[in-house]
XYZ file of C-alpha atoms in Angstrom:
685
model
C 0.000 0.000 0.000
C 1.323 3.482 -0.874
C 1.483 6.416 1.524
C 2.371 10.038 0.904
C 5.734 10.219 2.636
C 9.074 11.878 2.229
C 12.329 10.473 3.586
C 11.618 9.122 7.048
C 13.451 11.024 9.766
C 14.183 9.737 13.236
C 16.055 11.620 15.972
C 19.295 9.931 14.901
C 19.147 8.960 11.245
C 17.439 9.734 7.971
C 16.135 6.627 6.236
C 15.149 5.940 2.683
C 11.773 4.174 2.984
C 12.508 2.039 -0.100
C 15.216 0.184 1.857
C 13.375 -0.531 5.108
C 10.275 -2.138 6.533
C 8.630 0.530 8.657
C 5.506 0.897 10.754
C 3.363 3.896 9.829
C 0.022 5.143 11.045
C -2.618 6.412 8.628
C -3.807 9.850 9.739
C -6.172 10.900 6.957
C -7.208 10.180 3.408
C -8.337 13.026 1.213
C -11.194 12.232 -1.124
C -9.244 13.669 -4.073
C -6.129 11.558 -3.467
C -5.306 7.989 -4.410
C -3.052 7.653 -1.374
C -3.565 8.286 2.326
C -1.456 10.510 4.565
C 0.427 8.943 7.420
C 3.307 9.357 9.823
C 6.286 7.248 10.738
C 6.155 5.138 13.916
C 9.266 2.949 13.930
C 11.737 1.022 11.799
C 11.501 -2.766 11.716
C 14.645 -3.480 9.690
C 16.093 -3.570 6.207
C 14.087 -5.157 3.422
C 15.340 -8.702 2.886
C 17.083 -8.905 6.251
C 15.888 -11.890 8.299
C 15.244 -10.075 11.569
C 13.543 -7.176 9.815
C 11.237 -9.487 7.887
C 10.411 -11.498 11.024
C 9.618 -8.242 12.842
C 7.251 -7.310 9.998
C 5.474 -10.672 10.305
C 5.022 -10.124 14.044
C 3.605 -6.622 13.554
C 1.272 -7.672 10.742
C -0.191 -10.365 12.983
C -0.169 -8.371 16.251
C 2.108 -10.866 17.948
C 3.670 -9.733 21.203
C 7.337 -10.719 21.362
C 8.116 -8.708 24.505
C 9.701 -10.533 27.457
C 7.530 -11.380 30.423
C 7.327 -8.601 33.017
C 8.942 -8.655 36.456
C 5.587 -8.948 38.202
C 4.705 -11.988 36.070
C 8.085 -13.577 36.749
C 7.656 -12.957 40.465
C 4.775 -15.477 40.409
C 7.035 -18.222 39.079
C 8.373 -20.987 41.340
C 12.060 -20.812 42.190
C 14.148 -23.332 40.269
C 17.896 -23.136 39.701
C 20.828 -25.550 39.555
C 21.655 -24.687 43.158
C 18.055 -24.701 44.325
C 16.047 -27.029 42.048
C 12.283 -27.201 42.304
C 10.947 -30.180 44.274
C 7.579 -31.848 44.676
C 5.657 -30.624 47.692
C 4.900 -33.487 50.122
C 1.501 -31.943 50.848
C 0.672 -31.766 47.139
C 1.911 -35.320 46.547
C -0.653 -36.632 49.056
C -3.473 -35.111 46.967
C -2.388 -36.884 43.773
C -2.329 -40.394 42.388
C 1.347 -41.383 42.422
C 2.286 -43.202 39.201
C 6.064 -42.941 39.503
C 6.686 -46.552 40.496
C 3.727 -48.253 38.832
C 3.661 -46.946 35.262
C 6.169 -46.886 32.389
C 5.545 -43.363 31.099
C 7.327 -41.812 28.110
C 6.948 -38.976 25.616
C 7.370 -38.977 21.828
C 8.083 -35.572 20.291
C 9.905 -33.854 17.425
C 13.655 -33.481 17.651
C 14.688 -30.594 19.896
C 11.263 -30.224 21.526
C 11.472 -28.464 24.887
C 7.823 -27.859 25.779
C 6.702 -31.467 26.317
C 2.960 -31.225 27.025
C 2.074 -34.891 26.910
C 3.292 -38.360 27.795
C 1.829 -41.836 27.312
C 1.642 -45.132 29.159
C 0.160 -48.572 28.648
C 0.256 -51.569 30.970
C -1.472 -54.884 31.619
C -3.772 -54.870 34.658
C -3.991 -57.791 37.105
C -7.301 -58.879 35.507
C -5.643 -59.138 32.091
C -7.175 -55.983 30.634
C -5.080 -53.085 29.369
C -4.774 -49.611 30.847
C -4.046 -46.718 28.489
C -2.836 -43.474 30.014
C -2.538 -39.979 28.547
C -0.672 -37.687 30.925
C -0.788 -33.913 30.371
C 1.277 -31.233 32.096
C -0.654 -29.715 35.015
C -0.143 -26.086 34.055
C -3.043 -24.826 36.152
C -1.229 -25.873 39.325
C 1.350 -23.160 38.582
C -0.901 -20.626 36.807
C -3.681 -19.469 39.092
C -6.835 -18.055 37.507
C -6.678 -14.269 37.031
C -3.039 -14.063 38.147
C -0.705 -11.786 36.196
C 0.717 -14.802 34.375
C -2.789 -16.034 33.552
C -3.865 -12.663 32.185
C -0.769 -12.522 29.972
C -1.269 -16.088 28.761
C -4.899 -15.269 27.956
C -3.809 -12.256 25.914
C -1.230 -14.230 23.943
C -3.640 -17.200 23.693
C -1.089 -19.473 22.047
C 2.605 -20.103 21.530
C 3.624 -18.743 18.138
C 5.814 -21.126 16.140
C 7.810 -19.653 13.276
C 10.143 -21.573 11.000
C 13.245 -20.952 13.130
C 11.926 -19.812 16.521
C 8.955 -19.658 18.851
C 7.327 -17.053 21.103
C 6.030 -18.723 24.233
C 2.639 -18.246 25.833
C 4.141 -19.002 29.251
C 7.505 -18.102 30.807
C 10.254 -20.598 29.966
C 10.610 -21.662 33.602
C 7.223 -23.314 33.102
C 7.119 -24.130 29.382
C 10.612 -25.640 29.124
C 11.141 -26.799 32.714
C 8.620 -27.263 35.517
C 5.610 -28.016 33.302
C 7.564 -29.865 30.622
C 7.282 -33.631 31.103
C 10.995 -34.284 30.749
C 12.434 -37.703 31.496
C 13.853 -38.636 34.874
C 12.202 -35.827 36.862
C 9.049 -35.642 38.951
C 6.225 -33.656 37.424
C 2.603 -32.794 38.200
C 0.165 -34.022 35.568
C -3.520 -34.362 34.789
C -4.107 -37.909 33.553
C -6.865 -39.704 31.714
C -6.745 -43.468 32.308
C -8.845 -45.954 30.331
C -9.383 -49.604 31.169
C -9.649 -51.463 27.858
C -10.971 -54.969 27.291
C -7.930 -57.105 26.469
C -9.278 -58.552 23.203
C -11.756 -56.052 21.761
C -9.931 -52.964 23.187
C -13.321 -51.451 23.998
C -13.437 -48.930 26.843
C -14.709 -50.356 30.117
C -13.879 -47.498 32.493
C -12.311 -44.064 32.377
C -10.714 -42.040 35.166
C -9.718 -38.355 35.239
C -7.313 -37.426 37.997
C -4.401 -35.275 39.063
C -1.240 -37.366 39.192
C 2.437 -37.339 40.069
C 4.553 -38.866 37.293
C 8.172 -39.445 36.303
C 8.664 -39.949 32.566
C 11.168 -42.711 31.826
C 12.046 -41.712 28.247
C 11.972 -38.625 26.059
C 11.875 -40.162 22.586
C 12.052 -38.557 19.157
C 9.540 -39.640 16.527
C 12.198 -41.230 14.336
C 13.605 -43.270 17.222
C 10.164 -44.508 18.280
C 9.339 -45.456 14.681
C 12.578 -47.407 14.363
C 11.781 -49.361 17.547
C 8.266 -50.022 16.234
C 9.817 -51.381 13.023
C 12.150 -53.654 14.992
C 15.302 -51.629 14.308
C 17.333 -51.748 17.521
C 20.303 -49.914 15.995
C 18.815 -46.673 17.356
C 19.252 -47.790 20.965
C 22.390 -45.650 21.137
C 20.219 -42.575 20.548
C 18.166 -43.235 23.704
C 19.999 -41.328 26.416
C 18.120 -43.011 29.242
C 19.526 -46.439 28.268
C 23.152 -45.371 28.182
C 25.412 -46.540 30.972
C 23.273 -49.573 31.868
C 24.541 -53.120 32.012
C 23.654 -55.202 28.978
C 21.078 -57.344 30.781
C 19.276 -54.389 32.352
C 19.406 -52.477 29.077
C 17.849 -55.323 27.086
C 15.099 -55.759 29.674
C 14.191 -52.065 29.626
C 14.380 -51.987 25.845
C 11.969 -54.929 25.573
C 9.512 -53.170 27.904
C 9.705 -49.983 25.842
C 9.266 -51.779 22.506
C 6.247 -53.666 23.886
C 4.684 -50.399 25.087
C 5.171 -48.618 21.745
C 3.808 -51.623 19.856
C 0.773 -51.934 22.135
C 0.040 -48.201 21.917
C 0.135 -48.500 18.128
C -2.326 -51.409 18.219
C -4.699 -49.346 20.379
C -4.304 -46.319 18.094
C -5.123 -48.412 15.018
C -8.271 -49.675 16.731
C -9.354 -46.160 17.752
C -8.665 -44.794 14.282
C -10.614 -47.618 12.648
C -13.663 -46.700 14.739
C -13.438 -43.069 13.617
C -12.903 -44.162 10.014
C -16.164 -46.074 10.130
C -17.878 -42.854 11.190
C -16.336 -40.845 8.344
C -13.058 -39.428 9.739
C -11.049 -37.664 7.058
C -7.385 -38.237 6.309
C -6.355 -34.894 4.871
C -3.051 -33.646 3.564
C -1.082 -30.616 4.686
C 2.276 -29.283 3.573
C 4.762 -29.002 6.410
C 8.324 -27.908 5.719
C 11.169 -28.070 8.225
C 13.910 -25.483 7.853
C 17.309 -27.077 8.439
C 19.885 -24.571 9.708
C 23.650 -25.022 9.909
C 25.893 -24.123 12.856
C 25.887 -20.457 11.804
C 22.082 -20.475 11.481
C 22.248 -20.211 7.700
C 19.600 -22.106 5.758
C 21.075 -25.475 4.803
C 17.998 -27.175 3.367
C 14.199 -27.248 3.210
C 12.902 -30.681 4.170
C 9.263 -31.805 3.770
C 7.980 -33.622 6.840
C 7.891 -37.374 6.284
C 4.825 -39.229 7.594
C 5.468 -41.946 10.180
C 2.982 -44.335 11.735
C 4.131 -43.261 15.186
C 2.805 -39.766 14.341
C -0.603 -41.371 14.027
C -0.148 -43.339 17.236
C 0.507 -40.221 19.308
C -2.149 -38.175 17.509
C -4.856 -40.804 18.021
C -4.113 -40.971 21.752
C -4.387 -37.184 21.987
C -7.625 -37.126 19.967
C -9.050 -39.827 22.232
C -8.209 -37.827 25.374
C -9.632 -34.614 23.912
C -12.854 -36.404 22.970
C -13.420 -37.979 26.395
C -12.616 -34.747 28.223
C -15.078 -32.914 25.953
C -17.794 -35.379 26.892
C -17.086 -34.996 30.602
C -16.977 -31.197 30.816
C -20.026 -30.740 28.567
C -22.019 -33.098 30.800
C -21.091 -31.228 33.971
C -21.223 -27.731 32.463
C -23.751 -27.909 29.611
C -23.906 -24.127 29.172
C -20.327 -22.996 29.826
C -17.906 -25.631 28.562
C -15.251 -24.771 25.973
C -15.447 -27.165 23.015
C -14.167 -27.158 19.451
C -16.542 -27.492 16.522
C -15.857 -28.101 12.860
C -18.938 -27.429 10.716
C -19.446 -29.212 7.383
C -17.951 -27.311 4.425
C -20.083 -25.615 1.799
C -20.595 -27.890 -1.181
C -19.588 -25.240 -3.751
C -16.098 -25.200 -2.229
C -15.590 -28.750 -3.503
C -16.110 -27.781 -7.170
C -12.421 -27.627 -8.064
C -11.718 -30.882 -6.214
C -14.443 -32.718 -8.140
C -13.286 -31.283 -11.474
C -9.646 -32.162 -10.883
C -10.493 -35.685 -9.772
C -12.593 -36.219 -12.882
C -9.517 -35.468 -15.001
C -8.069 -38.726 -13.687
C -11.362 -40.602 -13.945
C -12.161 -40.396 -10.233
C -15.543 -39.474 -8.789
C -15.575 -37.572 -5.497
C -18.739 -37.818 -3.393
C -18.889 -34.847 -0.998
C -22.365 -35.342 0.453
C -20.944 -36.406 3.844
C -17.592 -36.775 5.556
C -17.825 -40.567 5.268
C -18.602 -40.402 1.544
C -15.745 -37.949 1.020
C -13.294 -40.118 2.975
C -14.221 -43.219 0.985
C -13.976 -41.323 -2.319
C -10.507 -40.004 -1.469
C -9.369 -43.503 -0.523
C -10.469 -44.763 -3.952
C -8.886 -41.836 -5.836
C -5.481 -43.459 -5.948
C -3.216 -43.646 -9.000
C -0.743 -46.518 -8.397
C 1.719 -44.995 -10.871
C 1.684 -41.548 -9.240
C 0.908 -41.378 -5.484
C 1.254 -37.581 -5.489
C -2.134 -37.383 -7.226
C -3.879 -38.608 -4.086
C -1.856 -36.229 -1.909
C -2.918 -33.289 -4.077
C -6.578 -34.294 -4.028
C -6.459 -34.521 -0.226
C -4.766 -31.128 -0.116
C -7.594 -29.669 -2.220
C -10.118 -31.223 0.155
C -8.283 -29.566 3.052
C -8.558 -26.145 1.430
C -12.277 -26.647 0.887
C -12.883 -27.174 4.593
C -14.533 -24.755 6.977
C -12.603 -23.542 10.013
C -12.534 -25.453 13.279
C -13.418 -22.985 16.044
C -13.613 -22.828 19.808
C -17.079 -22.089 21.208
C -19.066 -22.068 24.435
C -21.646 -24.827 24.754
C -24.169 -22.236 25.871
C -23.911 -20.350 22.581
C -25.240 -22.949 20.132
C -27.481 -26.041 20.072
C -25.930 -29.449 20.723
C -26.481 -30.668 17.177
C -23.854 -28.113 16.081
C -21.155 -29.481 18.423
C -20.029 -32.049 15.824
C -16.454 -32.123 14.513
C -16.741 -32.898 10.782
C -13.083 -33.733 10.077
C -12.535 -35.990 13.068
C -16.035 -37.555 12.933
C -16.661 -36.965 16.633
C -19.819 -35.669 18.281
C -17.852 -33.677 20.876
C -14.285 -32.471 20.828
C -12.080 -30.009 22.689
C -8.415 -29.214 23.299
C -6.987 -30.596 26.523
C -3.578 -32.003 25.614
C -1.397 -28.889 25.096
C -1.851 -26.449 28.005
C 1.768 -25.252 27.758
C 1.108 -23.719 24.354
C -2.681 -23.181 24.121
C -4.759 -21.105 26.516
C -7.929 -22.966 25.499
C -6.438 -26.085 27.093
C -5.864 -24.202 30.362
C -9.548 -23.283 30.442
C -10.473 -26.910 29.738
C -8.181 -28.141 32.534
C -9.966 -25.864 35.001
C -13.331 -27.123 33.792
C -12.227 -30.740 34.113
C -10.882 -30.221 37.617
C -14.100 -28.469 38.599
C -16.077 -31.410 37.216
C -14.016 -34.157 38.849
C -13.426 -32.412 42.181
C -17.014 -31.243 42.623
C -18.055 -31.514 46.242
C -14.496 -31.930 47.530
C -13.354 -28.331 47.366
C -15.044 -24.991 47.571
C -13.083 -22.784 45.213
C -13.077 -24.748 41.944
C -16.389 -23.259 40.810
C -14.932 -19.779 41.199
C -12.692 -20.505 38.193
C -15.590 -21.327 35.843
C -16.257 -18.636 33.241
C -19.812 -17.545 32.433
C -21.207 -18.317 29.006
C -21.036 -14.673 27.922
C -17.419 -14.249 29.010
C -16.485 -17.613 27.515
C -17.979 -16.610 24.158
C -15.825 -13.475 24.144
C -12.746 -15.466 25.156
C -13.359 -17.996 22.369
C -13.533 -15.203 19.789
C -10.225 -13.837 21.061
C -8.518 -17.250 20.989
C -9.858 -17.992 17.502
C -8.454 -14.678 16.257
C -5.072 -15.344 17.854
C -4.986 -18.858 16.371
C -5.576 -17.442 12.906
C -2.745 -14.972 13.490
C -0.460 -17.817 14.602
C -1.274 -19.839 11.484
C -0.677 -16.835 9.214
C 2.628 -16.041 10.916
C 3.830 -19.630 10.634
C 2.889 -19.746 6.948
C 4.538 -16.383 6.249
C 7.743 -17.386 8.032
C 7.934 -20.627 6.038
C 7.494 -18.664 2.806
C 10.167 -16.214 3.985
C 12.683 -19.004 4.518
C 11.767 -20.591 1.188
C 12.544 -17.285 -0.521
C 15.776 -16.791 1.428
C 16.895 -20.313 0.532
C 16.521 -19.698 -3.206
C 17.517 -16.014 -3.149
C 21.127 -16.926 -2.359
C 21.375 -19.412 -5.212
C 21.866 -18.940 -8.925
C 18.690 -20.021 -10.647
C 20.599 -20.645 -13.879
C 23.419 -22.814 -12.528
C 22.385 -24.264 -9.156
C 20.717 -27.644 -9.636
C 18.774 -27.152 -6.390
C 16.735 -24.457 -8.172
C 15.419 -27.006 -10.673
C 12.782 -29.465 -9.485
C 9.921 -31.686 -10.506
C 6.474 -30.096 -10.376
C 2.967 -31.443 -10.815
C 0.133 -29.368 -12.297
C -2.906 -29.170 -10.039
C -4.944 -26.333 -11.604
C -5.413 -24.767 -15.025
C -5.742 -21.009 -15.472
C -6.341 -18.788 -18.511
C -2.691 -17.808 -18.909
C -0.845 -20.548 -17.063
C -0.947 -23.374 -14.565
C -0.627 -23.803 -10.811
C 2.163 -26.169 -9.844
C 3.065 -28.116 -6.708
C 6.763 -28.838 -6.105
C 6.884 -31.809 -3.676
C 10.616 -31.528 -2.957
C 10.225 -28.142 -1.271
C 6.502 -28.097 -0.482
C 6.013 -25.099 -2.775
C 2.817 -24.174 -4.591
C 2.952 -21.423 -7.178
C 1.956 -20.138 -10.604
C 3.870 -20.937 -13.785
C 2.937 -18.582 -16.625
C 2.578 -19.763 -20.201
C 2.115 -16.260 -21.616
C 4.412 -13.369 -20.679
C 3.916 -9.608 -20.582
C 5.066 -9.241 -24.183
C 2.312 -11.594 -25.338
C 4.683 -14.444 -26.196
C 3.681 -17.993 -25.347
C 5.843 -20.836 -24.118
C 6.865 -23.552 -26.507
C 8.540 -26.848 -25.621
C 9.422 -29.455 -28.207
C 9.400 -32.968 -26.784
C 11.494 -33.173 -23.657
C 13.689 -30.286 -24.763
C 14.010 -26.858 -23.214
C 11.263 -24.262 -23.542
C 11.297 -20.949 -25.428
C 9.035 -17.900 -25.712
C 7.494 -17.418 -29.163
C 4.584 -15.496 -30.747
C 1.366 -17.455 -30.497
C -1.802 -18.030 -28.498
C -3.201 -20.087 -25.626
C -6.346 -22.188 -25.558
C -7.715 -23.441 -22.270
C -10.195 -26.247 -21.682
C -11.409 -27.751 -18.429
C -8.502 -30.107 -17.797
C -5.739 -28.847 -20.077
C -4.194 -25.807 -21.713
C -2.557 -25.682 -25.153
C 0.123 -23.273 -26.358
C 0.224 -22.830 -30.133
C 2.920 -20.753 -31.860
C 2.443 -18.853 -35.131
C 4.646 -21.464 -36.825
C 2.178 -24.206 -35.892
C 4.080 -25.822 -33.028
C 1.870 -26.744 -30.083
C 2.323 -27.956 -26.520
C -0.428 -29.217 -24.232
C -0.253 -29.413 -20.453
C -2.903 -31.365 -18.568
C -3.892 -31.673 -14.934
C -1.455 -33.844 -12.950
C 1.223 -33.717 -15.636
C 4.771 -33.678 -14.277
C 6.962 -30.872 -15.606
C 10.397 -29.480 -14.802
C 10.378 -26.000 -13.267
C 12.991 -23.490 -12.260
C 12.455 -21.813 -8.887
C 13.167 -18.099 -8.663
C 12.505 -15.342 -6.151
C 10.417 -12.356 -7.191
C 11.251 -9.225 -5.220
C 8.839 -6.458 -4.318
C 9.585 -3.079 -2.789
C 6.248 -2.960 -1.011
C 5.599 -6.563 -0.038
C 7.410 -9.721 0.964
C 9.348 -11.664 -1.642
C 7.487 -14.457 -3.377
C 8.448 -17.661 -5.142
C 8.129 -17.656 -8.916
C 8.116 -20.793 -11.074
C 9.289 -21.052 -14.688
C 8.580 -24.013 -16.935
C 11.869 -25.160 -18.448
C 10.928 -28.607 -19.731
C 7.708 -30.403 -20.595
C 8.840 -33.578 -18.848
C 9.400 -34.808 -15.291
C 12.629 -33.901 -13.522
C 14.278 -37.065 -12.239
C 16.882 -37.153 -9.501
C 17.949 -39.842 -7.059
C 16.103 -38.010 -4.264
C 12.823 -37.645 -6.107
C 12.820 -41.251 -7.283
C 13.433 -42.458 -3.739
C 10.643 -40.189 -2.484
C 8.289 -41.570 -5.129
C 9.034 -45.144 -4.019
C 8.540 -44.287 -0.349
C 5.140 -42.762 -1.057
C 3.926 -46.171 -2.234
C 4.666 -47.808 1.108
C 4.265 -45.014 3.658
C 0.731 -44.090 4.665
C -0.136 -40.416 4.345
C 0.235 -38.324 7.476
C -2.570 -38.741 10.013
C -5.509 -36.428 9.665
C -4.595 -33.124 11.244
C -7.388 -31.412 13.064
C -8.876 -29.138 10.465
C -8.112 -25.637 11.736
C -7.201 -23.705 8.612
C -7.513 -19.965 9.118
C -10.439 -18.096 7.598
C -8.033 -15.983 5.611
C -6.315 -19.002 4.078
C -9.594 -20.746 3.266
C -10.978 -17.633 1.623
C -7.744 -17.146 -0.296
C -8.010 -20.694 -1.597
C -11.501 -20.005 -2.901
C -10.435 -16.723 -4.440
C -7.675 -18.516 -6.309
C -10.222 -20.975 -7.623
C -12.330 -18.150 -9.031
C -9.601 -15.986 -10.498
C -9.219 -16.754 -14.183
C -6.334 -14.472 -15.128
C -3.149 -14.130 -13.067
C -2.035 -10.534 -13.426
C 1.481 -9.894 -12.113
C 1.264 -6.122 -12.213
C -1.958 -5.936 -10.184
C -0.180 -7.388 -7.180
C 2.631 -4.805 -7.073
C 0.845 -2.354 -4.795
C -2.392 -4.287 -4.098
C -4.476 -1.354 -5.355
C -8.149 -2.025 -5.942
C -9.289 -1.965 -9.554
C -12.994 -1.439 -9.122
C -14.776 1.779 -8.208
C -16.383 0.283 -5.094
C -15.682 2.353 -1.980
C -16.677 -0.627 0.136
C -13.995 -2.783 -1.482
C -11.448 -0.039 -0.956
C -12.251 0.327 2.744
C -12.216 -3.435 3.225
C -8.752 -3.571 1.676
C -7.510 -0.861 4.020
C -8.935 -2.764 6.980
C -7.118 -5.943 5.947
C -3.811 -4.188 5.247
C -3.808 -1.933 8.312
C -0.879 -2.457 10.662
C -2.257 -3.124 14.124
C -0.717 -1.805 17.316
C 1.668 -4.084 19.156
C 2.046 -2.838 22.709
C 4.478 -3.899 25.384
C 1.781 -5.588 27.438
C -1.353 -6.768 25.646
C -4.488 -7.170 27.756
C -7.910 -8.528 26.859
């Protein structure tokens, strides 16, 4: 957006606005001017500089990155190497002590510090199984309406960017006292199920505050290797080092049995949800790999593992049972999470794309959609199914927090997970909604035993307002994470020569046809972008066979599932949906907005490398990543639909994001969306 400004002057320096990201405030907008008047607030950093661009992302999404205040830190328990925190004997008497009776362990990504959850499974004396989900007891340390609680409520969530995070709670809690690290005593809130030994059906469930000591802090890859019978990773398990061989083998056998049994239970639970119509959707998750100097070494797509599904199913199960309990005890003021069915018109592009491969997608219900997606599988190209699931994801409505007193019970349903009631209970270190749910659960289970638990229950009206705030903050967190990933993608390719660096050339698959080009997905880097077939000079792209492409005079003709480029000399090239092509990845700079990825078609044939061929083979044998709870932001969902409707991709129209139409309403809406919001030192609700 353009402002009427001169060189920006601060008390110390004079800045050229073309070189910096700056915060400005709009003061007025004269009716005779195309541009508003504004004044300078502060400098965020140089354009293209990592810290400056991250600062811009934070400001655009109103994310508070300020350190916690002294008064908030004064509420924290004392814990230091010389004076470590210890379990209170009085508190221990109030809790179920699982330290000597249960093998408890966590499975998390590499480098995870805020360990919210841990798992256990054991055989009971009667032969049945007991499944345990153990969640950090954050509410023991964060009293309702304390300074720390008010700050956590304002932040609402931990913000995860590609290379960093901004915590909802002080690190003494998030990375230490509330984190369920191995070998240390921790307070937890546990859900324990007794399962019938053969059918694995639930016989009894218990919600209670516990005292636990996690035995292992495992990484996903290590747990998967143990599940697959690969014991070569034993050296990576720190807790087994230094043990005698006999003791080590015994503990290893216990751990492998527990992981295997948890996986069996998770498969059973997932199968039940599948029968009810649970969706297995596809998201793109890229991990930024940094070197020792924090330079970008590589962009790595997340690989699906069955152990991901095992952990996720246990968490979904706990969230579902907690939702049932708190909604029964507090039918008008429980915090749940709903996912309404998507609008049928949003599935139009999915149905059309699937038909190009001869698949029929039934979207009348979640069960019909799930079964259709399972059948839409091309054995010769597994990426087709991944793309169709990705399109289904973009067609979804948003999952939102709500108060049970604000809507009828028939609207509680979670469409994506196929559950009648659902909430968030399993991540109180990083989600404020989970803290609210913990207080509700404790009020429900401790009813009649204590007098102050009801004082922490929020009224329906206040809970509705809180849910709106948390939903807004979650959307901001999702936008910020997406923007930071795109930033690192651009920085990765910006420092490489597009003409000579082989990493800038990759295989792409066409997933949408437009009037003047195609939309392409690059699996190697998780990139989606436009590849133009007609340039600004009116030339069209021409590729002969598997040779390189050139720009020549000609025309384009688009049909439903393909687009044809025909030169004036009679040469033609046709690209169809799901064709594999070779693209060059470039970075397109903008003085006013963030850099974007640009794709160029360089060959009308797949790009084969050792890595891509190995990835193709692995996709045949590795199940797609477990359904992620559908919580796409409203902005992203709307953007997906806008892309589906836009017929012509105009590069110049995006330079300053100026509106083309005469509508004043559209103009004001654009200003509202682009406005930079205040980020204060201490946000309060």
